[in-house]
CSV table of C-alpha atoms and ligand atoms in Angstrom, one decimal:
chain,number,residue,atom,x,y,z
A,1,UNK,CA,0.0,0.0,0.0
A,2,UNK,CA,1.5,3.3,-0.8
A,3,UNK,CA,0.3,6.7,-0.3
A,4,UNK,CA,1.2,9.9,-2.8
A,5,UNK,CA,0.4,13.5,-3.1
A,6,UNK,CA,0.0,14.9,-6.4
A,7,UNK,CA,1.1,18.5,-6.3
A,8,UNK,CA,0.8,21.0,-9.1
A,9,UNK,CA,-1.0,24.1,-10.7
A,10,UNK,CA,-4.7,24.2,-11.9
A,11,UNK,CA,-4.7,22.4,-15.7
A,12,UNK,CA,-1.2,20.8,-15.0
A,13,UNK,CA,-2.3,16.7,-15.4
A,14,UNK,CA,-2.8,15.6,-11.7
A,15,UNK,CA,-6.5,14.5,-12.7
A,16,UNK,CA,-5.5,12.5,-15.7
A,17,UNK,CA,-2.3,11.2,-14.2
A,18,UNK,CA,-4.5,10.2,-11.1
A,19,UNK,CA,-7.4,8.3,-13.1
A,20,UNK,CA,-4.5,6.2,-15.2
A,21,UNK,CA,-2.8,5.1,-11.7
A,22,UNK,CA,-6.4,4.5,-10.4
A,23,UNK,CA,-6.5,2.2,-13.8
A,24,UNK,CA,-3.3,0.6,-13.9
A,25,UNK,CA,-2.1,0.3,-10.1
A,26,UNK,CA,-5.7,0.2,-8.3
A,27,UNK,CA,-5.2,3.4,-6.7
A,28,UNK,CA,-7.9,4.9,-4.9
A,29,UNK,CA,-8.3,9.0,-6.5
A,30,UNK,CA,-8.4,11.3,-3.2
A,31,UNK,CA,-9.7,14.5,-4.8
A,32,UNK,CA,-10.7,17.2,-3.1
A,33,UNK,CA,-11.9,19.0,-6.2
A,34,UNK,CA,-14.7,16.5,-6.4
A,35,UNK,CA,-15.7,16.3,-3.2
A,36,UNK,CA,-15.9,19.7,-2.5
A,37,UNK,CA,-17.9,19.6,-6.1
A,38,UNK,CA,-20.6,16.8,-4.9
A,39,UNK,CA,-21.1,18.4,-1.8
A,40,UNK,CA,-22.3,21.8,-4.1
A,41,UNK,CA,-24.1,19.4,-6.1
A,42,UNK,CA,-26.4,18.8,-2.5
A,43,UNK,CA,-27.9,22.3,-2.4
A,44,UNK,CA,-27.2,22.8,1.2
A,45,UNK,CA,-26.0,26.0,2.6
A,46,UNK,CA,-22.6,24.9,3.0
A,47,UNK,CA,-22.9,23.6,-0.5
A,48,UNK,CA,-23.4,26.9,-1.7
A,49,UNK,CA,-21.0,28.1,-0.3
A,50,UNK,CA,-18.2,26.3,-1.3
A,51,UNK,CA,-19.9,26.9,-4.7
A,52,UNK,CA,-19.1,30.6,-4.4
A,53,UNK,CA,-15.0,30.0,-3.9
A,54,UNK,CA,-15.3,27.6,-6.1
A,55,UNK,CA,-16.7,29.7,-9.0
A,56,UNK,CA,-14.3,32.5,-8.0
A,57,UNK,CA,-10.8,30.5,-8.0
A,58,UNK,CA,-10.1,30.7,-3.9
A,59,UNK,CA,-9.6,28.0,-1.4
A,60,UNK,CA,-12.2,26.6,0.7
A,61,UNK,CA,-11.6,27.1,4.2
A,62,UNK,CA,-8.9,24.2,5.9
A,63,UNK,CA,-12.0,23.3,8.5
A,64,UNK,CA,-14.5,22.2,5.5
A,65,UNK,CA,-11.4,20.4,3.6
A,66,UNK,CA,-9.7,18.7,5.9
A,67,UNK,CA,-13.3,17.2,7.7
A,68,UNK,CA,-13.8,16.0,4.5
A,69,UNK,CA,-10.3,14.3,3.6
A,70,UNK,CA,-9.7,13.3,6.9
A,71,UNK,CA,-13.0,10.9,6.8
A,72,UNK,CA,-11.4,9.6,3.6
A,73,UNK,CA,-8.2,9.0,5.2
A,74,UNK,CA,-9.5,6.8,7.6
A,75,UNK,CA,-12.0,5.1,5.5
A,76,UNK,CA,-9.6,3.7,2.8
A,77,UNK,CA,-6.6,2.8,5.7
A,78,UNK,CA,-5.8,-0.6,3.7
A,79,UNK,CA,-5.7,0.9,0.3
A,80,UNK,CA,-3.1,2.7,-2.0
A,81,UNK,CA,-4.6,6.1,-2.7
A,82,UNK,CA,-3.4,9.2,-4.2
A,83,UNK,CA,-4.0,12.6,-2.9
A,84,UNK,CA,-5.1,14.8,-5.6
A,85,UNK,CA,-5.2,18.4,-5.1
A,86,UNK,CA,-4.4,17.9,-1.3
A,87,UNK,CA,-2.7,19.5,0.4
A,88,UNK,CA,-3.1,23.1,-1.2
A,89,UNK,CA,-1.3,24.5,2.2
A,90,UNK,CA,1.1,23.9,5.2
A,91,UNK,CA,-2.0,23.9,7.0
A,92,UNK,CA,-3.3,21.2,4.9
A,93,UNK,CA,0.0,19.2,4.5
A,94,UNK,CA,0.7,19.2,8.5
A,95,UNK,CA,-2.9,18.0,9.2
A,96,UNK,CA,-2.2,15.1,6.4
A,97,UNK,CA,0.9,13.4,8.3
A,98,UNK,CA,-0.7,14.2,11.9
A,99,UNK,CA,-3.9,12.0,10.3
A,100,UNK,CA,-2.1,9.3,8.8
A,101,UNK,CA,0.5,8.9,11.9
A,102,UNK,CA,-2.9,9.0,13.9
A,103,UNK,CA,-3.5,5.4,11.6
A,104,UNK,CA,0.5,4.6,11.8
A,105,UNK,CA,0.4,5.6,8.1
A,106,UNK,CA,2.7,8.0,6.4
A,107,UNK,CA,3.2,9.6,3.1
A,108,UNK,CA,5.7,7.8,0.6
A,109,UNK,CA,6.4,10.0,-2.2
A,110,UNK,CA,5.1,13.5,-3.5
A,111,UNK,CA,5.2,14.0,-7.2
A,112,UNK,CA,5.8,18.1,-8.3
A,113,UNK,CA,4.2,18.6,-11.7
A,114,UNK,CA,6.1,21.1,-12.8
A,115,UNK,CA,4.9,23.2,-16.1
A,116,UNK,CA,5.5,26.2,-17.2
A,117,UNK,CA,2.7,29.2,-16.4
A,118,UNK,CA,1.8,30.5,-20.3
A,119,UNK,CA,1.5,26.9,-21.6
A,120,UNK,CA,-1.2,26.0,-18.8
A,121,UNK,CA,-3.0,29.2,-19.9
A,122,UNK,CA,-3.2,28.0,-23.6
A,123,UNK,CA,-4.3,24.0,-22.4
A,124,UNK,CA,-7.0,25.7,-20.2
A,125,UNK,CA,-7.8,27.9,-23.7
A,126,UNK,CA,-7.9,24.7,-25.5
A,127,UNK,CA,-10.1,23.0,-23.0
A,128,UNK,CA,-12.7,26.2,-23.3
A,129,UNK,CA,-12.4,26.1,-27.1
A,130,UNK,CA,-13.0,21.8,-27.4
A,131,UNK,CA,-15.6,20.9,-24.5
A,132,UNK,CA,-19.6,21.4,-25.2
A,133,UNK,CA,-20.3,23.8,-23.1
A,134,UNK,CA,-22.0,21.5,-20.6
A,135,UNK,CA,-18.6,19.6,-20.3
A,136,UNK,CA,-17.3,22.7,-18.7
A,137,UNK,CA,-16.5,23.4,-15.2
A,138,UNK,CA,-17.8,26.4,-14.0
A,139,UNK,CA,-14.3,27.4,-12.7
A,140,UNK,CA,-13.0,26.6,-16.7
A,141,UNK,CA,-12.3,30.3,-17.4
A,142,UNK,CA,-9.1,32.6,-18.1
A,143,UNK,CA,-9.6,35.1,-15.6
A,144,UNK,CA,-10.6,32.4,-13.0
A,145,UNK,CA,-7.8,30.2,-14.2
A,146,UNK,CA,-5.3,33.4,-13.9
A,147,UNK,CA,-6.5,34.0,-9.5
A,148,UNK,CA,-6.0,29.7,-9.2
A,149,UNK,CA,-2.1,30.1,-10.5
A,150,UNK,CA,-2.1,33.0,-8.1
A,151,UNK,CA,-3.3,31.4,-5.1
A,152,UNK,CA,-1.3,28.1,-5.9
A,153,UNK,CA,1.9,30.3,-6.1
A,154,UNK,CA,1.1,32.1,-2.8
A,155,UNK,CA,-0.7,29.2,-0.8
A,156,UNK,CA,0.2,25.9,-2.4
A,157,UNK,CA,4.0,26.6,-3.6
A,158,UNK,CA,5.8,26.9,0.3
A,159,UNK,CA,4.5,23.3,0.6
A,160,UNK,CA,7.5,22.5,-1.9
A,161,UNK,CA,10.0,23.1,0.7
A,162,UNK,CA,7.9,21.2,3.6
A,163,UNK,CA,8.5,17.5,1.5
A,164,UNK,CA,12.0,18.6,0.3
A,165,UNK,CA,12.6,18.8,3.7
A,166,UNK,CA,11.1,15.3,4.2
A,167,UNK,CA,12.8,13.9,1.6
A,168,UNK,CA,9.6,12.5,0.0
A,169,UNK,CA,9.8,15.0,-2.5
A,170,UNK,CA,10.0,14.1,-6.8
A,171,UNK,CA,9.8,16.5,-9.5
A,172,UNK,CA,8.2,15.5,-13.1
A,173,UNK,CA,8.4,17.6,-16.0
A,174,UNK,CA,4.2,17.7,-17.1
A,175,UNK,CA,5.2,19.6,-20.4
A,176,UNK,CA,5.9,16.1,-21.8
A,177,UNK,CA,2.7,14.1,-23.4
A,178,UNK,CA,0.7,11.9,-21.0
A,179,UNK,CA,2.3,8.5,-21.6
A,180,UNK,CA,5.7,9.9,-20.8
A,181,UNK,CA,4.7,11.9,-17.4
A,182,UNK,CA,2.9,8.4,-16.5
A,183,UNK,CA,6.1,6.3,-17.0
A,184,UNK,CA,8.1,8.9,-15.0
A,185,UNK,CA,5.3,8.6,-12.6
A,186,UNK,CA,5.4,4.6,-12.4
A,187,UNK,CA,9.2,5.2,-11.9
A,188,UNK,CA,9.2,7.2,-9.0
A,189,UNK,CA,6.3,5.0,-7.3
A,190,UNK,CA,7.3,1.8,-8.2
B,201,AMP,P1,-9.6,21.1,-8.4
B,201,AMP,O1,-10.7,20.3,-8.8
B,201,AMP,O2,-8.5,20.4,-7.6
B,201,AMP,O3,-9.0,21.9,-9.4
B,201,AMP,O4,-10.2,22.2,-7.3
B,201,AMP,C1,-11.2,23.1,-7.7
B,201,AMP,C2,-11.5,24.1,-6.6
B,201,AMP,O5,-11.9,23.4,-5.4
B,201,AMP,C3,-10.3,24.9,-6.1
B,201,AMP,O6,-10.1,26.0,-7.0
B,201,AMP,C4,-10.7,25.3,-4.7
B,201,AMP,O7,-11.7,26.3,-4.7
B,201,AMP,C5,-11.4,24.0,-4.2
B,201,AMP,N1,-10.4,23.1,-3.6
B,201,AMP,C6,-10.0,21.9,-4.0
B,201,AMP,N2,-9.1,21.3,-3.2
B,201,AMP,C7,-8.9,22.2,-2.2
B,201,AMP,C8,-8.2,22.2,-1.0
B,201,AMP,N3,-7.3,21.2,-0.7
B,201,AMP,N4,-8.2,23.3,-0.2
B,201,AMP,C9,-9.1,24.3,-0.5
B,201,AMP,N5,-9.8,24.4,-1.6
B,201,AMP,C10,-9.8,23.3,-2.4
């Protein structure tokens, strides 16, 4: 059983890359994008608003994040899963390791995608340009896309350092198509 963080900017590959090792290596896909977006998808109050940051590129608050990863955590204990757009913080990445020690549990490896800003632009132009428009997230626009790259630089980039520090960190170049990233991917996990 292994446990890996996939950390990268908005559009970078994490999503795909995570639904190929869910279909190759029987990982379990941890993403807190989706849950955040079935919770919206309830109507409630707090779906609503987790709708609104959603829509406007900001983080939801650590409190409604981490209750909902840390559930997760516990509930998939025997399993190999994959942590996909978790952490986005310190906050976040300290509350992982204190919930996985809680379970004896640690993280094994965390996978930079690293890509450079202007190309990410034109994949999320592309994306706009290709998908019917009910294919589209609501969060699938340049302006909103711009404040994401933003707030990843400021919030999610000093977590970097945190797994450098730890050792645990590898960095992937996600320029390259999406066979190549997986190999180097299936390299550094296997
Ligand atoms: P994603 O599907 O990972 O691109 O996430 C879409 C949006 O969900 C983000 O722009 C945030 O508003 C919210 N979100 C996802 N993961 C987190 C997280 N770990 N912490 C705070 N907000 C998050």
């Amino acid at each position: 059983m292994s446990r890996i963080v996939l950390l990268g900017p908005p559009g970078c590959g994490k999503g795909t890359q995570s639904k190929l090792l869910v279909e190759k290596k029987n990982y379990i896909q941890l993403s807190t994008g989706d849950l955040l977006r079935e919770e919206t998808s309830k109507n409630s109050d707090l779906g609503k608003k987790i709708s609104m940051l959603m829509e406007s590129g900001e983080l939801v608050s650590d409190e409604i994040v981490i209750n909902i990863i840390v559930n997760k955590v516990e509930e998939y204990v025997n399993k190999s899963v994959i942590f996909d757009g978790f952490p986005r913080n310190l906050n976040q990445a300290k509350v992982l390791d204190k919930a996985l020690e809680n379970i004896s549990l640690e993280l094994d490896s965390v996978i930079l995608f690293k890509i450079d800003f202007d190309i990410l632009k034109e994949r999320i132009q592309n994306r706009i340009k290709e998908a019917a428009s009910n294919d589209l997230r609501k969060d699938d626009n340049i302006e909103i896309l711009l404040n994401r790259i933003e707030v990843y630089k400021s919030s999610t980039l000093p977590i970097v350092e945190y797994y450098e520090k730890k050792g645990i960190l590898s960095k992937i170049n996600a320029m390259e198509d999406i066979d190549k990233v997986n190999e180097e991917i299936l390299k550094i996990i296997s």
